[in-house]
Coordinates of C-alpha atoms in Angstrom, one line a residue:
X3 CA 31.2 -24.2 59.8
X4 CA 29.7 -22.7 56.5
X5 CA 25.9 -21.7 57.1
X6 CA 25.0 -23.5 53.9
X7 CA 25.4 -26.6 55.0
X8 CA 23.2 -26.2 57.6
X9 CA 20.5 -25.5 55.1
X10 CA 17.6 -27.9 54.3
X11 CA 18.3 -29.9 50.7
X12 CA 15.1 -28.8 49.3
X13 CA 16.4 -25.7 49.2
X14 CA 18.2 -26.0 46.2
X15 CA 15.1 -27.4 44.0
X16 CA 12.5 -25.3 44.9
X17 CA 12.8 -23.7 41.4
X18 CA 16.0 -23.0 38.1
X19 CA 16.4 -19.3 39.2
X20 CA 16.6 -19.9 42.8
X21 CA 19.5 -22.1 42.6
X22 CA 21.4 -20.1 40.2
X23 CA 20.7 -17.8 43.0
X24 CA 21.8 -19.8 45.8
X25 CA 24.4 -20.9 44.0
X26 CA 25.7 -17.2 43.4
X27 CA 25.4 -16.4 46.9
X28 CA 27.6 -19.6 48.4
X29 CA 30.5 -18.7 46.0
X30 CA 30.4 -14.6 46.8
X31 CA 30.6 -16.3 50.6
X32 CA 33.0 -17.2 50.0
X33 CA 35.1 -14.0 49.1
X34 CA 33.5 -12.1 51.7
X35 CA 33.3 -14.5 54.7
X36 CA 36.0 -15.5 56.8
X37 CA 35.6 -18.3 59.4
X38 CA 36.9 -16.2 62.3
X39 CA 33.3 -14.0 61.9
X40 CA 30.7 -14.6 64.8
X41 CA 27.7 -16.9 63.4
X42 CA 25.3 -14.6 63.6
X43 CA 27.3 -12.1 61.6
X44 CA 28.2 -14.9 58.6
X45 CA 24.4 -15.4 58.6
X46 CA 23.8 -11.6 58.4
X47 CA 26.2 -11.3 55.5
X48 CA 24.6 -13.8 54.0
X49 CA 21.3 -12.7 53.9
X50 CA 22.2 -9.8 52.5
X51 CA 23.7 -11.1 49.8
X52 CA 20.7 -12.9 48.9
X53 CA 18.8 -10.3 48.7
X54 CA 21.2 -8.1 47.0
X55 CA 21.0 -10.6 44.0
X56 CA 17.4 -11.0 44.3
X57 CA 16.8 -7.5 43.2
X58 CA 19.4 -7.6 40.7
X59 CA 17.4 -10.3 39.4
X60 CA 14.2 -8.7 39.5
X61 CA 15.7 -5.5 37.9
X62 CA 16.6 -7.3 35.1
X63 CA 13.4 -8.7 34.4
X64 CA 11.8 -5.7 34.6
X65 CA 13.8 -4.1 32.0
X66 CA 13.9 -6.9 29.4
X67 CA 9.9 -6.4 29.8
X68 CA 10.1 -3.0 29.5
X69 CA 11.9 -3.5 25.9
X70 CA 9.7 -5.4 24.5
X71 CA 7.3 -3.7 25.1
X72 CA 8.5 -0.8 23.4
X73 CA 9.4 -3.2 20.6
X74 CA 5.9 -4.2 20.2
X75 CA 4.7 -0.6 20.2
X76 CA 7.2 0.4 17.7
X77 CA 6.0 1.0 13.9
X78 CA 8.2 1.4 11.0
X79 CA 7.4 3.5 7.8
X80 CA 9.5 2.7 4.7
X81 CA 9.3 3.0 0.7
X82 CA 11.2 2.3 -2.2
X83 CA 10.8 2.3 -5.7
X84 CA 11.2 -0.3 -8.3
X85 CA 13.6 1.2 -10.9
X86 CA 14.7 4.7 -10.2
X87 CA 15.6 5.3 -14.2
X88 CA 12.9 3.6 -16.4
X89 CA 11.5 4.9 -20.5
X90 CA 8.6 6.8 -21.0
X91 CA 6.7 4.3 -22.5
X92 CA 7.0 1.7 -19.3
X93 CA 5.8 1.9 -15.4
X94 CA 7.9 2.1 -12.1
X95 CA 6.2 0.6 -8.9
X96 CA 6.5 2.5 -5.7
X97 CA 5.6 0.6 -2.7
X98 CA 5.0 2.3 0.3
X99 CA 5.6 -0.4 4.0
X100 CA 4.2 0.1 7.3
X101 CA 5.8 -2.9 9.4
X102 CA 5.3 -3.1 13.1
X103 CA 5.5 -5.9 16.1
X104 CA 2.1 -8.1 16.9
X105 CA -1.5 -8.0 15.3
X106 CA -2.7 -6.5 12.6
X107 CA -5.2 -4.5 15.5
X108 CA -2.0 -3.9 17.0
X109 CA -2.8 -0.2 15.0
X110 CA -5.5 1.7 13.1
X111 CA -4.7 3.3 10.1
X112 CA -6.3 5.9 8.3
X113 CA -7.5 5.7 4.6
X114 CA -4.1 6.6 2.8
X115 CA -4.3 9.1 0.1
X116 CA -2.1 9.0 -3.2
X117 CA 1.0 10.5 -3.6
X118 CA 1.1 13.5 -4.8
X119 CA 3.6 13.6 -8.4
X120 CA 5.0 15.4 -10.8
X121 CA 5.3 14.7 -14.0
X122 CA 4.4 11.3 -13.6
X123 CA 1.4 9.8 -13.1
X124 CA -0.9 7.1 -11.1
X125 CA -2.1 4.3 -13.4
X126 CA -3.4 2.0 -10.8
X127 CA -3.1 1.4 -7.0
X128 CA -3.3 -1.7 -5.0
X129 CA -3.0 -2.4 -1.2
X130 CA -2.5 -5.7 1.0
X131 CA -2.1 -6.9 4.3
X132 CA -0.2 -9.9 5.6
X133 CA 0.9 -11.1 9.6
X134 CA 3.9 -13.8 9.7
X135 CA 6.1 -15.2 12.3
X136 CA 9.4 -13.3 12.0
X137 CA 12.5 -15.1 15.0
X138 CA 9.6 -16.5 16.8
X139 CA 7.8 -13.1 16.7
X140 CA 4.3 -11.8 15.3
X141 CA 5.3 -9.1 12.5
X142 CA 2.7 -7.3 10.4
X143 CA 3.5 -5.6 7.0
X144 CA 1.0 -3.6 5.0
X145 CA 1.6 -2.6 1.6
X146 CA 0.3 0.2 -0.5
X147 CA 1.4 -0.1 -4.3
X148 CA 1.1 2.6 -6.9
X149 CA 2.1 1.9 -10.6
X150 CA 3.6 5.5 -12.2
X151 CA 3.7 5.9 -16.1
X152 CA 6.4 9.1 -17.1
X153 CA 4.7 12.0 -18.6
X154 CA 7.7 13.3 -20.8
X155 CA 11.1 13.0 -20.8
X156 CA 13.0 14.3 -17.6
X157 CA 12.9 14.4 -14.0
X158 CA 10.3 13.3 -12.5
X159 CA 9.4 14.0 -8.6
X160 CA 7.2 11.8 -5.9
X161 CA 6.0 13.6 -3.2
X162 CA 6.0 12.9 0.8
X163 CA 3.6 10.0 1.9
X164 CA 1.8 10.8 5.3
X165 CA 0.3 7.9 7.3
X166 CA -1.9 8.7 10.2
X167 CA -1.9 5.6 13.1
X168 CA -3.7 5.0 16.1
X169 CA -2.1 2.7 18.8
X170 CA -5.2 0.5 19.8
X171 CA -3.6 -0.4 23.4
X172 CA -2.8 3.5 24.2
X173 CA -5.0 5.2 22.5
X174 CA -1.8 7.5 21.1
X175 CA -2.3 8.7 18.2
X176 CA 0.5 10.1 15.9
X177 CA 2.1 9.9 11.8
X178 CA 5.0 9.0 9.8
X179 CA 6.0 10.3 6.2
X180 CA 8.4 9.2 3.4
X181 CA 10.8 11.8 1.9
X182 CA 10.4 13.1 -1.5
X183 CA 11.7 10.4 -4.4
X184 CA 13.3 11.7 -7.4
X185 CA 13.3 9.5 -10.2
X186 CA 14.3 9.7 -14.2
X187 CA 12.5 9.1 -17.4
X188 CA 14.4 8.4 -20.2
X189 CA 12.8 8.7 -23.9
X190 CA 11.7 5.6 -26.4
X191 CA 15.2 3.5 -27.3
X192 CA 14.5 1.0 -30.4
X193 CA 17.7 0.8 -32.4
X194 CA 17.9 -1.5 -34.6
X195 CA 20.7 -2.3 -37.2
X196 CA 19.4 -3.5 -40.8
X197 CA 21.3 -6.3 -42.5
X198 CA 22.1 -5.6 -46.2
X199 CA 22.6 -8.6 -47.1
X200 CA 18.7 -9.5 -46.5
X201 CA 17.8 -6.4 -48.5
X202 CA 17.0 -7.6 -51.9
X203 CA 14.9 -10.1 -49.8
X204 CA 13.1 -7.9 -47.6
X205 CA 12.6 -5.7 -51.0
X206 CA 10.6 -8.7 -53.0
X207 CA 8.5 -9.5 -49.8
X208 CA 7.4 -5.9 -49.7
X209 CA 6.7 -5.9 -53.6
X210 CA 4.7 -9.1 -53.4
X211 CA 3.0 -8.1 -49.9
X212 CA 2.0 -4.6 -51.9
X213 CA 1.0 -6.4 -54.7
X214 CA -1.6 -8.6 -52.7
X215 CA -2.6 -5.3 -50.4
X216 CA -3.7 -3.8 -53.9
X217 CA -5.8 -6.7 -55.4
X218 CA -7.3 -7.4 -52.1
X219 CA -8.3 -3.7 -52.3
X220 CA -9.3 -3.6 -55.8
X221 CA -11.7 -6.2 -54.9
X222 CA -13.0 -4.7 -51.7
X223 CA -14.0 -1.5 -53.6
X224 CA -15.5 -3.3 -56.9
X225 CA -17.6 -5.4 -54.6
X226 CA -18.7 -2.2 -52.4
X227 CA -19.6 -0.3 -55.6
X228 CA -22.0 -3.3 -56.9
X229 CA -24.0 -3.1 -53.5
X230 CA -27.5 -2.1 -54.4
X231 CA -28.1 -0.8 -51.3
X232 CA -25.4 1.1 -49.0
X233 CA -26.1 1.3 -45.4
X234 CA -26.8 4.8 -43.9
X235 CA -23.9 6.1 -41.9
X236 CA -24.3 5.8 -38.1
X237 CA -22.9 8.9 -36.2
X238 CA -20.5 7.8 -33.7
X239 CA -21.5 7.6 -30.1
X240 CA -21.6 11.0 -28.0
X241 CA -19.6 10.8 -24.9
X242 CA -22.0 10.2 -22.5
X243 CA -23.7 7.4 -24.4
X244 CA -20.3 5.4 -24.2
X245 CA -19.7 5.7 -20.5
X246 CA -23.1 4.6 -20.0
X247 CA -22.8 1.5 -21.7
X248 CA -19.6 1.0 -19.6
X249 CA -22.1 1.1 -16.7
X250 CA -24.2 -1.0 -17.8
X251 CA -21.7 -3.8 -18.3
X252 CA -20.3 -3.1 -14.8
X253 CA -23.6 -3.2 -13.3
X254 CA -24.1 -6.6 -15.5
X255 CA -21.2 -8.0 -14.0
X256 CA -21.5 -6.9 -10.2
X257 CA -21.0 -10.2 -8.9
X258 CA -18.4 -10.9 -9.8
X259 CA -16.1 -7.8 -9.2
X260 CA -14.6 -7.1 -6.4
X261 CA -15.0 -3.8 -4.4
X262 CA -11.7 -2.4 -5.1
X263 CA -12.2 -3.5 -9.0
X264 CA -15.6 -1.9 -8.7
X265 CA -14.7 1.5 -7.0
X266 CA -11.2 1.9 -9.3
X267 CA -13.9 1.6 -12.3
X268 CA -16.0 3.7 -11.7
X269 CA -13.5 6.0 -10.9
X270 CA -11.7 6.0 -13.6
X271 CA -15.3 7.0 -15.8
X272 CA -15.3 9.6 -13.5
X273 CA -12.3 11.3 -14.7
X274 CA -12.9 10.3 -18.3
X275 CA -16.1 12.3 -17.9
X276 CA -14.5 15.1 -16.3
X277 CA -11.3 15.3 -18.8
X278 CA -13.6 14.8 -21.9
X279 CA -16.5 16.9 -20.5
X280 CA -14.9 19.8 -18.5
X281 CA -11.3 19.6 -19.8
X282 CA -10.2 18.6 -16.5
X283 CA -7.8 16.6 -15.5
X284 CA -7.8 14.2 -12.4
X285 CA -5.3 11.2 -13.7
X286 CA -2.3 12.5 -11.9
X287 CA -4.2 14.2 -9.2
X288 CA -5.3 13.4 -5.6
X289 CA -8.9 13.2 -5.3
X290 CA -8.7 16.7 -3.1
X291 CA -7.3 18.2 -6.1
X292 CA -10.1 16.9 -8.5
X293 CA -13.0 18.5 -6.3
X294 CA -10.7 21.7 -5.6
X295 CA -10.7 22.4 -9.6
X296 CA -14.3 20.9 -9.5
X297 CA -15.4 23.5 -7.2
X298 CA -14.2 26.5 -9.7
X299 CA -16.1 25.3 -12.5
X300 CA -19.7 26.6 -13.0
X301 CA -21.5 23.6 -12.6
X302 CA -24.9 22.9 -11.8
X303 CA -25.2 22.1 -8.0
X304 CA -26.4 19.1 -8.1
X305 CA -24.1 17.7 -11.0
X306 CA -21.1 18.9 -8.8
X307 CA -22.9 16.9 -5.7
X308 CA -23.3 13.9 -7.6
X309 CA -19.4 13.7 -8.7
X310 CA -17.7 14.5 -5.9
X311 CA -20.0 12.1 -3.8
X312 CA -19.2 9.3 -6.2
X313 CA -15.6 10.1 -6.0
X314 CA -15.0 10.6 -2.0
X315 CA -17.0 6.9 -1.9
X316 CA -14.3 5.3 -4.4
X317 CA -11.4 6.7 -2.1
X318 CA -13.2 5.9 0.9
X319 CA -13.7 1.8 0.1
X320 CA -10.5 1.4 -2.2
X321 CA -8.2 3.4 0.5
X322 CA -10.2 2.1 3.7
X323 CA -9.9 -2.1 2.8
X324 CA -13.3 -2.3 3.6
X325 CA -15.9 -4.3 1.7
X326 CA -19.4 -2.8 0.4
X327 CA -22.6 -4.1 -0.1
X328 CA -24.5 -4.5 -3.4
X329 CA -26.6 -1.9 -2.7
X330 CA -24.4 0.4 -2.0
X331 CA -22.7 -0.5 -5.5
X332 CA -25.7 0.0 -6.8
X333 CA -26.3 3.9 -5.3
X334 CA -23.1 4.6 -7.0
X335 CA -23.7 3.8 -10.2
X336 CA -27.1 5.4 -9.7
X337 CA -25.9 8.5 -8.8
X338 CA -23.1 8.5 -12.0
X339 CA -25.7 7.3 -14.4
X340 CA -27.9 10.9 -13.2
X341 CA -24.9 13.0 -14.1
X342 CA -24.6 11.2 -17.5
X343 CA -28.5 10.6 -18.8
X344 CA -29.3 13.3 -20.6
X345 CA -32.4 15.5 -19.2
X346 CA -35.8 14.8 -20.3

């Protein structure tokens, strides 16, 4: 007689694995036992069936765990470009992905620096961070965008993007990087084909716009020349008087910008100080290179202080998606407005 029947019902409901289980053991029984074998044999070889299939359960568990968590460990660096061939006068973006399984805690990431380029350069930056549901599963993707104007016509060259990750669960710390991007600028294309039939047309709306342009002239200068009194020329601001009334109306509006707004801002009166002050040139460059060509002008110390402190700050807040407070807003632009006001 089969040992199975012998078995209590409630057996078979105790729980869904354990009756697949059961199940699989009867019907290998059946293969394997022959009803001439001695009882205590049959309920030998049964046993260790059951056991056999128990551990090929559990070993199969184990290893589906064991994959996913390496899939939720596992980060993903990727980047691509908007238009690979684009004119000189318009802007490519290149976005830059890190894309990983769980949390956006899952990983700390370091303050990412700009891509270094060559002859193209960074007219604005941008950065976001988003966590969806992706087949049931928590994926987050965050996104570093950099718009590139061309500088001439040619080949232009991105260089490699490092990112720098801590896993928050491990404590392992290690990086990814993008390969270099090559990219074409082409030069200005605006043909147009005249239609000669329109010509004598075009030619009496030029006459009679001329015409117009000259007595609307005529009387601009007759009316100036009556004047009694003409107003005294006024000298054109000096380059630090402009950037400080740029300051003034940031400062005006602090409410209401955000920090990344702020810090791009006053970053880019930085550079316009630098480039119109200095003759050097920061546009294109990595904030590294700025203070590296900062350090081999002869500057006063404290000047050079002030402007690399103002500058590290931007990349720190608009790199390291944190917030910062007014009055820390406030230092900044204290600390540019020092470097601009003239002495005394």
């Amino acid at each position: 007689m089969d040992l199975l029947q012998h078995e209590k019902p409630t057996v078979f409901h105790l729980s869904s694995p354990c009756t697949v289980l059961l199940r699989l053991t009867k019907k290998a029984s059946g293969f394997i036992i022959i009803s001439q074998m001695a009882e205590g044999l049959k309920r030998m070889l049964l046993l260790q069936l059951w056991v056999v299939f128990l551990l090929l359960a559990a070993s199969g568990r184990a290893t589906s765990e064991d994959e996913e968590t390496f899939q939720e460990a596992k980060i993903e660096l990727s980047a691509s470009l908007e238009r690979e061939q684009f004119p000189q006068n318009e802007t490519t973006t290149l976005t830059v992905t890190l894309k990983w399984l769980g949390s956006q805690d899952a990983f700390e990431i370091e303050p990412l620096s700009p891509p270094s380029v060559d002859n193209l350069r960074i007219v604005s930056s941008s950065s976001s961070v988003e966590t969806k549901l992706d087949e049931g599963k928590q994926v987050t993707l965050r996104k570093y965008e950099f718009a590139l104007r061309g500088e001439s016509q040619g080949v232009a060259t991105i260089g490699r993007v490092q990112v720098n990750y801590r896993h928050t669960e491990t404590g392992e710390s290690s990086f990814l990087e993008t390969q270099p991007i090559q990219l074409e600028i082409t030069p200005l294309t605006s043909s147009r084909r005249l239609n000669l039939g329109l010509l004598p047309l075009i030619l009496a709306i030029a006459i009679a716009a001329g015409i117009i342009v000259f007595l609307i002239y005529r009387f601009a200068v007759i009316k100036r020349e009556s004047a009694a009194v003409s107003a005294a020329e006024v000298p054109p601001p000096t380059l630090e008087e402009r950037l400080l009334k740029e300051l003034s109306e940031i400062e005006s509006g602090l409410g209401n910008l955000l920090s990344e707004e702020f810090y791009g801002r006053v970053r880019s009166i930085t550079l316009d100080y630098l480039q119109e002050k200095y003759e050097l040139s920061g546009k294109a460059s990595t904030t590294a290179d700025v203070i590296a060509k900062l350090e081999q002008r002869e500057l006063a110390q404290e000047t050079s202080g002030r402007l690399k402190e103002v500058l590290l700050a931007c990349d720190e807040v608009r790199f390291g998606f944190k917030e910062s407070s007014r009055e820390e807003k406030k230092e900044i632009l204290s600390l540019l407005r020092e470097v601009l006001e003239p002495e005394g």
